[in-house]
């Protein structure tokens, strides 16, 4: 079993749609969780941290379920500029970050 | 604020040659990470340093790869001799506190070994 698993997609959605990405992780001792965004041929960039109580940043909402070892990212009112690959990231021991394979999102006009 | 700075941005060289990738972390960050990304394997952690000391190099694929961090503002990743299967994008990232803080990535070095 991979340490961090994501649905690779691609997710093809129209502008304005709501889209949700899911991620599961295997290490129950993980303490820090993040969503990164990576555009084609660019570096991964931090989108948002994920907190136990859930958190929101504009159109983006992240949720964490420690009991199920599950993380989600919800994007509302999707824009063309949201097209990218979204990486679920979980810390392992000693600060190593484990990256999922990423979920590709394509928002169409 | 300056982010993580990597050089070169692109490198094309023949197999057997030595390749040196360079990274300058964000000032004040005490952890530095080297990653490799390919279509097949995704983003893989090669090695990371904390306070200039290598902490975990279990991701380094083989002895042809080596990394150093002589001071808090500079690190190198060296491949000698290089092989075509080393072709990938190599990213350097840094963080302030590796346990809880996110990592910030450089633009990457696109390496092609012919």
PDB file of C-alpha atoms in Angstrom:
ATOM      1  CA  UNK A   1       0.000   0.000   0.000  1.00  0.00           C
ATOM      2  CA  UNK A   2       1.316   3.441  -0.910  1.00  0.00           C
ATOM      3  CA  UNK A   3       1.913   5.836   1.954  1.00  0.00           C
ATOM      4  CA  UNK A   4      -0.268   8.488   0.353  1.00  0.00           C
ATOM      5  CA  UNK A   5      -2.884   7.568  -2.231  1.00  0.00           C
ATOM      6  CA  UNK A   6      -4.873   9.831  -4.493  1.00  0.00           C
ATOM      7  CA  UNK A   7      -7.219   9.331  -7.416  1.00  0.00           C
ATOM      8  CA  UNK A   8      -5.015  10.315 -10.370  1.00  0.00           C
ATOM      9  CA  UNK A   9      -7.934  11.631 -12.415  1.00  0.00           C
ATOM     10  CA  UNK A  10      -8.042  13.468 -14.699  1.00  0.00           C
ATOM     11  CA  UNK A  11     -11.055  15.365 -13.474  1.00  0.00           C
ATOM     12  CA  UNK A  12     -12.604  17.299 -16.338  1.00  0.00           C
ATOM     13  CA  UNK A  13     -15.132  19.847 -15.105  1.00  0.00           C
ATOM     14  CA  UNK A  14     -16.860  22.938 -16.500  1.00  0.00           C
ATOM     15  CA  UNK A  15     -16.206  26.397 -15.120  1.00  0.00           C
ATOM     16  CA  UNK A  16     -18.240  27.062 -12.022  1.00  0.00           C
ATOM     17  CA  UNK A  17     -18.413  23.429 -10.987  1.00  0.00           C
ATOM     18  CA  UNK A  18     -17.600  22.136  -7.524  1.00  0.00           C
ATOM     19  CA  UNK A  19     -14.967  19.426  -7.442  1.00  0.00           C
ATOM     20  CA  UNK A  20     -13.666  17.298  -4.584  1.00  0.00           C
ATOM     21  CA  UNK A  21     -10.377  15.438  -4.271  1.00  0.00           C
ATOM     22  CA  UNK A  22      -9.746  12.674  -1.790  1.00  0.00           C
ATOM     23  CA  UNK A  23      -6.578  11.322  -0.299  1.00  0.00           C
ATOM     24  CA  UNK A  24      -5.761   8.543   2.161  1.00  0.00           C
ATOM     25  CA  UNK A  25      -2.561   8.067   4.142  1.00  0.00           C
ATOM     26  CA  UNK A  26      -1.145   5.037   5.878  1.00  0.00           C
ATOM     27  CA  UNK A  27       0.911   6.457   8.766  1.00  0.00           C
ATOM     28  CA  UNK A  28      -1.386   7.073  11.708  1.00  0.00           C
ATOM     29  CA  UNK A  29       1.378   9.035  13.455  1.00  0.00           C
ATOM     30  CA  UNK A  30       1.411  11.762  10.805  1.00  0.00           C
ATOM     31  CA  UNK A  31       0.905  15.213  12.259  1.00  0.00           C
ATOM     32  CA  UNK A  32       1.063  17.678   9.376  1.00  0.00           C
ATOM     33  CA  UNK A  33      -0.955  17.683   6.196  1.00  0.00           C
ATOM     34  CA  UNK A  34      -0.906  19.916   3.160  1.00  0.00           C
ATOM     35  CA  UNK A  35      -2.324  20.358  -0.293  1.00  0.00           C
ATOM     36  CA  UNK A  36       0.104  21.505  -2.960  1.00  0.00           C
ATOM     37  CA  UNK A  37      -0.652  22.600  -6.487  1.00  0.00           C
ATOM     38  CA  UNK A  38       1.633  21.902  -9.421  1.00  0.00           C
ATOM     39  CA  UNK A  39       1.208  23.501 -12.836  1.00  0.00           C
ATOM     40  CA  UNK A  40       2.638  21.806 -15.903  1.00  0.00           C
ATOM     41  CA  UNK A  41       6.432  21.990 -15.932  1.00  0.00           C
ATOM     42  CA  UNK A  42       6.500  24.107 -12.780  1.00  0.00           C
ATOM     43  CA  UNK A  43       7.430  23.514  -9.172  1.00  0.00           C
ATOM     44  CA  UNK A  44       4.906  22.363  -6.534  1.00  0.00           C
ATOM     45  CA  UNK A  45       3.469  25.295  -4.613  1.00  0.00           C
ATOM     46  CA  UNK A  46       1.751  25.200  -1.252  1.00  0.00           C
ATOM     47  CA  UNK A  47      -1.989  25.666  -1.656  1.00  0.00           C
ATOM     48  CA  UNK A  48      -3.000  25.265   1.964  1.00  0.00           C
ATOM     49  CA  UNK A  49      -2.255  23.453   5.177  1.00  0.00           C
ATOM     50  CA  UNK A  50      -4.918  21.098   6.514  1.00  0.00           C
ATOM     51  CA  UNK A  51      -5.979  21.456  10.130  1.00  0.00           C
ATOM     52  CA  UNK A  52      -7.844  18.993  12.308  1.00  0.00           C
ATOM     53  CA  UNK A  53     -10.915  21.209  12.519  1.00  0.00           C
ATOM     54  CA  UNK A  54     -11.011  21.761   8.783  1.00  0.00           C
ATOM     55  CA  UNK A  55     -10.143  25.056   7.173  1.00  0.00           C
ATOM     56  CA  UNK A  56     -11.221  27.264   4.339  1.00  0.00           C
ATOM     57  CA  UNK A  57      -9.386  29.694   2.111  1.00  0.00           C
ATOM     58  CA  UNK A  58     -11.705  31.439  -0.287  1.00  0.00           C
ATOM     59  CA  UNK A  59     -13.106  28.863  -2.679  1.00  0.00           C
ATOM     60  CA  UNK A  60     -10.968  26.090  -1.194  1.00  0.00           C
ATOM     61  CA  UNK A  61     -11.929  23.928   1.781  1.00  0.00           C
ATOM     62  CA  UNK A  62      -9.729  21.242   3.301  1.00  0.00           C
ATOM     63  CA  UNK A  63     -10.894  18.541   5.693  1.00  0.00           C
ATOM     64  CA  UNK A  64      -9.009  15.996   7.770  1.00  0.00           C
ATOM     65  CA  UNK A  65     -10.418  12.808   9.267  1.00  0.00           C
ATOM     66  CA  UNK A  66      -7.739  11.296  11.481  1.00  0.00           C
ATOM     67  CA  UNK A  67      -9.800   8.234  12.397  1.00  0.00           C
ATOM     68  CA  UNK A  68     -10.165   7.273   8.750  1.00  0.00           C
ATOM     69  CA  UNK A  69      -6.767   8.700   7.764  1.00  0.00           C
ATOM     70  CA  UNK A  70      -8.449  10.665   5.049  1.00  0.00           C
ATOM     71  CA  UNK A  71      -7.924  14.166   3.665  1.00  0.00           C
ATOM     72  CA  UNK A  72     -10.079  16.053   1.222  1.00  0.00           C
ATOM     73  CA  UNK A  73      -9.952  19.232  -0.824  1.00  0.00           C
ATOM     74  CA  UNK A  74     -13.085  20.916  -2.124  1.00  0.00           C
ATOM     75  CA  UNK A  75     -12.931  23.586  -4.814  1.00  0.00           C
ATOM     76  CA  UNK A  76     -16.070  25.630  -5.335  1.00  0.00           C
ATOM     77  CA  UNK A  77     -16.912  27.773  -8.374  1.00  0.00           C
ATOM     78  CA  UNK A  78     -13.908  26.391 -10.254  1.00  0.00           C
ATOM     79  CA  UNK A  79     -12.009  28.711 -12.588  1.00  0.00           C
ATOM     80  CA  UNK A  80      -9.994  27.978 -15.703  1.00  0.00           C
ATOM     81  CA  UNK A  81      -6.917  28.966 -13.697  1.00  0.00           C
ATOM     82  CA  UNK A  82      -7.570  26.132 -11.236  1.00  0.00           C
ATOM     83  CA  UNK A  83      -6.427  23.645 -13.883  1.00  0.00           C
ATOM     84  CA  UNK A  84      -3.380  21.934 -12.401  1.00  0.00           C
ATOM     85  CA  UNK A  85      -2.307  18.817 -10.558  1.00  0.00           C
ATOM     86  CA  UNK A  86      -3.190  18.775  -6.858  1.00  0.00           C
ATOM     87  CA  UNK A  87      -0.814  16.931  -4.554  1.00  0.00           C
ATOM     88  CA  UNK A  88      -1.817  15.547  -1.194  1.00  0.00           C
ATOM     89  CA  UNK A  89       1.134  15.749   1.202  1.00  0.00           C
ATOM     90  CA  UNK A  90       1.621  14.123   4.584  1.00  0.00           C
ATOM     91  CA  UNK A  91       4.577  14.320   6.927  1.00  0.00           C
ATOM     92  CA  UNK A  92       6.367  11.147   7.957  1.00  0.00           C
ATOM     93  CA  UNK A  93       8.841  10.767  10.762  1.00  0.00           C
ATOM     94  CA  UNK A  94      11.549  13.349  11.210  1.00  0.00           C
ATOM     95  CA  UNK A  95       9.924  15.840   8.945  1.00  0.00           C
ATOM     96  CA  UNK A  96       9.950  13.959   5.673  1.00  0.00           C
ATOM     97  CA  UNK A  97       7.034  14.905   3.473  1.00  0.00           C
ATOM     98  CA  UNK A  98       5.393  12.146   1.481  1.00  0.00           C
ATOM     99  CA  UNK A  99       3.729  13.332  -1.712  1.00  0.00           C
ATOM    100  CA  UNK A 100       0.841  11.588  -3.376  1.00  0.00           C
ATOM    101  CA  UNK A 101       0.975  11.007  -7.104  1.00  0.00           C
ATOM    102  CA  UNK A 102      -1.355  13.941  -7.629  1.00  0.00           C
ATOM    103  CA  UNK A 103      -4.828  14.440  -9.054  1.00  0.00           C
ATOM    104  CA  UNK A 104      -5.059  16.224 -12.370  1.00  0.00           C
ATOM    105  CA  UNK A 105      -7.804  18.807 -12.754  1.00  0.00           C
ATOM    106  CA  UNK A 106      -8.857  20.334 -16.045  1.00  0.00           C
ATOM    107  CA  UNK A 107     -11.452  23.112 -15.934  1.00  0.00           C
ATOM    108  CA  UNK A 108     -13.089  23.778 -19.284  1.00  0.00           C
ATOM    109  CA  UNK A 109     -14.959  26.908 -20.431  1.00  0.00           C
TER     110      UNK A 109
ATOM    111  CA  UNK B   1      11.470  37.935  -0.601  1.00  0.00           C
ATOM    112  CA  UNK B   2      13.797  35.640  -2.519  1.00  0.00           C
ATOM    113  CA  UNK B   3      12.570  32.080  -2.763  1.00  0.00           C
ATOM    114  CA  UNK B   4      14.619  28.943  -3.179  1.00  0.00           C
ATOM    115  CA  UNK B   5      17.078  29.490  -5.991  1.00  0.00           C
ATOM    116  CA  UNK B   6      18.280  26.616  -8.144  1.00  0.00           C
ATOM    117  CA  UNK B   7      20.794  26.515 -10.956  1.00  0.00           C
ATOM    118  CA  UNK B   8      21.059  25.677 -13.715  1.00  0.00           C
ATOM    119  CA  UNK B   9      17.432  25.769 -14.917  1.00  0.00           C
ATOM    120  CA  UNK B  10      18.217  23.341 -17.712  1.00  0.00           C
ATOM    121  CA  UNK B  11      21.115  20.969 -18.285  1.00  0.00           C
ATOM    122  CA  UNK B  12      21.731  18.720 -21.256  1.00  0.00           C
ATOM    123  CA  UNK B  13      24.815  16.554 -21.187  1.00  0.00           C
ATOM    124  CA  UNK B  14      26.156  13.259 -22.438  1.00  0.00           C
ATOM    125  CA  UNK B  15      26.125  10.126 -20.357  1.00  0.00           C
ATOM    126  CA  UNK B  16      29.230   9.626 -18.298  1.00  0.00           C
ATOM    127  CA  UNK B  17      29.644  13.313 -17.570  1.00  0.00           C
ATOM    128  CA  UNK B  18      29.540  14.758 -14.087  1.00  0.00           C
ATOM    129  CA  UNK B  19      26.497  16.872 -13.304  1.00  0.00           C
ATOM    130  CA  UNK B  20      26.305  19.362 -10.434  1.00  0.00           C
ATOM    131  CA  UNK B  21      23.036  20.940  -9.390  1.00  0.00           C
ATOM    132  CA  UNK B  22      22.999  23.896  -7.026  1.00  0.00           C
ATOM    133  CA  UNK B  23      20.536  25.241  -4.513  1.00  0.00           C
ATOM    134  CA  UNK B  24      20.266  28.284  -2.274  1.00  0.00           C
ATOM    135  CA  UNK B  25      17.536  27.877   0.346  1.00  0.00           C
ATOM    136  CA  UNK B  26      15.373  30.651   1.718  1.00  0.00           C
ATOM    137  CA  UNK B  27      17.277  32.654   4.308  1.00  0.00           C
ATOM    138  CA  UNK B  28      16.398  31.511   7.828  1.00  0.00           C
ATOM    139  CA  UNK B  29      15.227  28.075   6.756  1.00  0.00           C
ATOM    140  CA  UNK B  30      17.176  25.336   8.461  1.00  0.00           C
ATOM    141  CA  UNK B  31      16.001  22.305   6.493  1.00  0.00           C
ATOM    142  CA  UNK B  32      16.809  21.580   2.866  1.00  0.00           C
ATOM    143  CA  UNK B  33      15.428  18.825   0.665  1.00  0.00           C
ATOM    144  CA  UNK B  34      16.387  17.431  -2.740  1.00  0.00           C
ATOM    145  CA  UNK B  35      13.667  15.772  -4.835  1.00  0.00           C
ATOM    146  CA  UNK B  36      13.504  14.127  -8.225  1.00  0.00           C
ATOM    147  CA  UNK B  37      10.349  14.066 -10.326  1.00  0.00           C
ATOM    148  CA  UNK B  38       9.554  11.833 -13.298  1.00  0.00           C
ATOM    149  CA  UNK B  39       6.311  10.890 -14.978  1.00  0.00           C
ATOM    150  CA  UNK B  40       6.708   7.268 -13.924  1.00  0.00           C
ATOM    151  CA  UNK B  41       7.682   7.703 -10.284  1.00  0.00           C
ATOM    152  CA  UNK B  42       6.268  11.087  -9.368  1.00  0.00           C
ATOM    153  CA  UNK B  43       8.045  13.225  -6.765  1.00  0.00           C
ATOM    154  CA  UNK B  44      10.688  11.315  -4.813  1.00  0.00           C
ATOM    155  CA  UNK B  45      12.697  12.607  -1.867  1.00  0.00           C
ATOM    156  CA  UNK B  46      16.393  11.937  -2.420  1.00  0.00           C
ATOM    157  CA  UNK B  47      18.007  13.425   0.687  1.00  0.00           C
ATOM    158  CA  UNK B  48      17.418  16.091   3.262  1.00  0.00           C
ATOM    159  CA  UNK B  49      19.533  18.188   5.594  1.00  0.00           C
ATOM    160  CA  UNK B  50      18.788  19.826   8.895  1.00  0.00           C
ATOM    161  CA  UNK B  51      21.171  22.554  10.057  1.00  0.00           C
ATOM    162  CA  UNK B  52      23.527  21.531   7.238  1.00  0.00           C
ATOM    163  CA  UNK B  53      23.705  17.918   8.447  1.00  0.00           C
ATOM    164  CA  UNK B  54      22.357  15.095   6.236  1.00  0.00           C
ATOM    165  CA  UNK B  55      19.512  13.430   8.127  1.00  0.00           C
ATOM    166  CA  UNK B  56      18.148  10.885   5.687  1.00  0.00           C
ATOM    167  CA  UNK B  57      19.732   9.880   2.396  1.00  0.00           C
ATOM    168  CA  UNK B  58      17.763   6.676   1.935  1.00  0.00           C
ATOM    169  CA  UNK B  59      16.200   8.052  -1.221  1.00  0.00           C
ATOM    170  CA  UNK B  60      19.504   8.505  -3.021  1.00  0.00           C
ATOM    171  CA  UNK B  61      19.271   5.951  -5.825  1.00  0.00           C
ATOM    172  CA  UNK B  62      22.874   4.772  -5.847  1.00  0.00           C
ATOM    173  CA  UNK B  63      26.461   5.732  -5.136  1.00  0.00           C
ATOM    174  CA  UNK B  64      26.641   7.831  -8.270  1.00  0.00           C
ATOM    175  CA  UNK B  65      24.562  10.424  -6.415  1.00  0.00           C
ATOM    176  CA  UNK B  66      26.013  12.591  -3.670  1.00  0.00           C
ATOM    177  CA  UNK B  67      24.868  15.746  -1.911  1.00  0.00           C
ATOM    178  CA  UNK B  68      26.590  18.294   0.268  1.00  0.00           C
ATOM    179  CA  UNK B  69      25.592  21.308   2.292  1.00  0.00           C
ATOM    180  CA  UNK B  70      28.761  23.162   3.275  1.00  0.00           C
ATOM    181  CA  UNK B  71      26.857  26.069   4.837  1.00  0.00           C
ATOM    182  CA  UNK B  72      23.342  27.267   5.579  1.00  0.00           C
ATOM    183  CA  UNK B  73      22.946  29.026   2.249  1.00  0.00           C
ATOM    184  CA  UNK B  74      24.214  26.503  -0.276  1.00  0.00           C
ATOM    185  CA  UNK B  75      23.793  22.874  -1.272  1.00  0.00           C
ATOM    186  CA  UNK B  76      24.857  20.754  -4.226  1.00  0.00           C
ATOM    187  CA  UNK B  77      23.605  17.514  -5.702  1.00  0.00           C
ATOM    188  CA  UNK B  78      26.148  15.727  -7.830  1.00  0.00           C
ATOM    189  CA  UNK B  79      25.741  12.830 -10.239  1.00  0.00           C
ATOM    190  CA  UNK B  80      28.924  11.115 -11.385  1.00  0.00           C
ATOM    191  CA  UNK B  81      28.875   9.420 -13.805  1.00  0.00           C
ATOM    192  CA  UNK B  82      25.501  10.418 -15.219  1.00  0.00           C
ATOM    193  CA  UNK B  83      23.233   7.975 -17.065  1.00  0.00           C
ATOM    194  CA  UNK B  84      20.208   8.521 -19.350  1.00  0.00           C
ATOM    195  CA  UNK B  85      17.863   7.151 -16.648  1.00  0.00           C
ATOM    196  CA  UNK B  86      18.891  10.087 -14.440  1.00  0.00           C
ATOM    197  CA  UNK B  87      16.953  12.418 -16.747  1.00  0.00           C
ATOM    198  CA  UNK B  88      14.304  14.124 -14.638  1.00  0.00           C
ATOM    199  CA  UNK B  89      13.390  17.393 -12.986  1.00  0.00           C
ATOM    200  CA  UNK B  90      15.333  17.907  -9.779  1.00  0.00           C
ATOM    201  CA  UNK B  91      13.780  20.176  -7.176  1.00  0.00           C
ATOM    202  CA  UNK B  92      15.303  21.696  -4.100  1.00  0.00           C
ATOM    203  CA  UNK B  93      13.026  22.788  -1.249  1.00  0.00           C
ATOM    204  CA  UNK B  94      13.528  24.383   2.142  1.00  0.00           C
ATOM    205  CA  UNK B  95      11.510  24.815   5.311  1.00  0.00           C
ATOM    206  CA  UNK B  96      11.833  26.625   8.609  1.00  0.00           C
ATOM    207  CA  UNK B  97      10.816  23.689  10.794  1.00  0.00           C
ATOM    208  CA  UNK B  98      10.770  20.395   8.964  1.00  0.00           C
ATOM    209  CA  UNK B  99       8.346  18.796  11.408  1.00  0.00           C
ATOM    210  CA  UNK B 100       5.420  21.149  11.024  1.00  0.00           C
ATOM    211  CA  UNK B 101       6.191  23.780   8.420  1.00  0.00           C
ATOM    212  CA  UNK B 102       5.514  23.314   4.731  1.00  0.00           C
ATOM    213  CA  UNK B 103       8.329  23.219   2.229  1.00  0.00           C
ATOM    214  CA  UNK B 104       8.952  25.857  -0.405  1.00  0.00           C
ATOM    215  CA  UNK B 105      10.283  24.677  -3.737  1.00  0.00           C
ATOM    216  CA  UNK B 106      12.718  26.151  -6.213  1.00  0.00           C
ATOM    217  CA  UNK B 107      11.954  26.284  -9.928  1.00  0.00           C
ATOM    218  CA  UNK B 108      13.779  23.009 -10.511  1.00  0.00           C
ATOM    219  CA  UNK B 109      16.552  21.865 -12.820  1.00  0.00           C
ATOM    220  CA  UNK B 110      15.455  20.013 -15.941  1.00  0.00           C
ATOM    221  CA  UNK B 111      18.187  17.466 -16.568  1.00  0.00           C
ATOM    222  CA  UNK B 112      18.549  15.510 -19.800  1.00  0.00           C
ATOM    223  CA  UNK B 113      21.285  12.900 -20.125  1.00  0.00           C
ATOM    224  CA  UNK B 114      21.844  11.835 -23.717  1.00  0.00           C
TER     225      UNK B 114
END
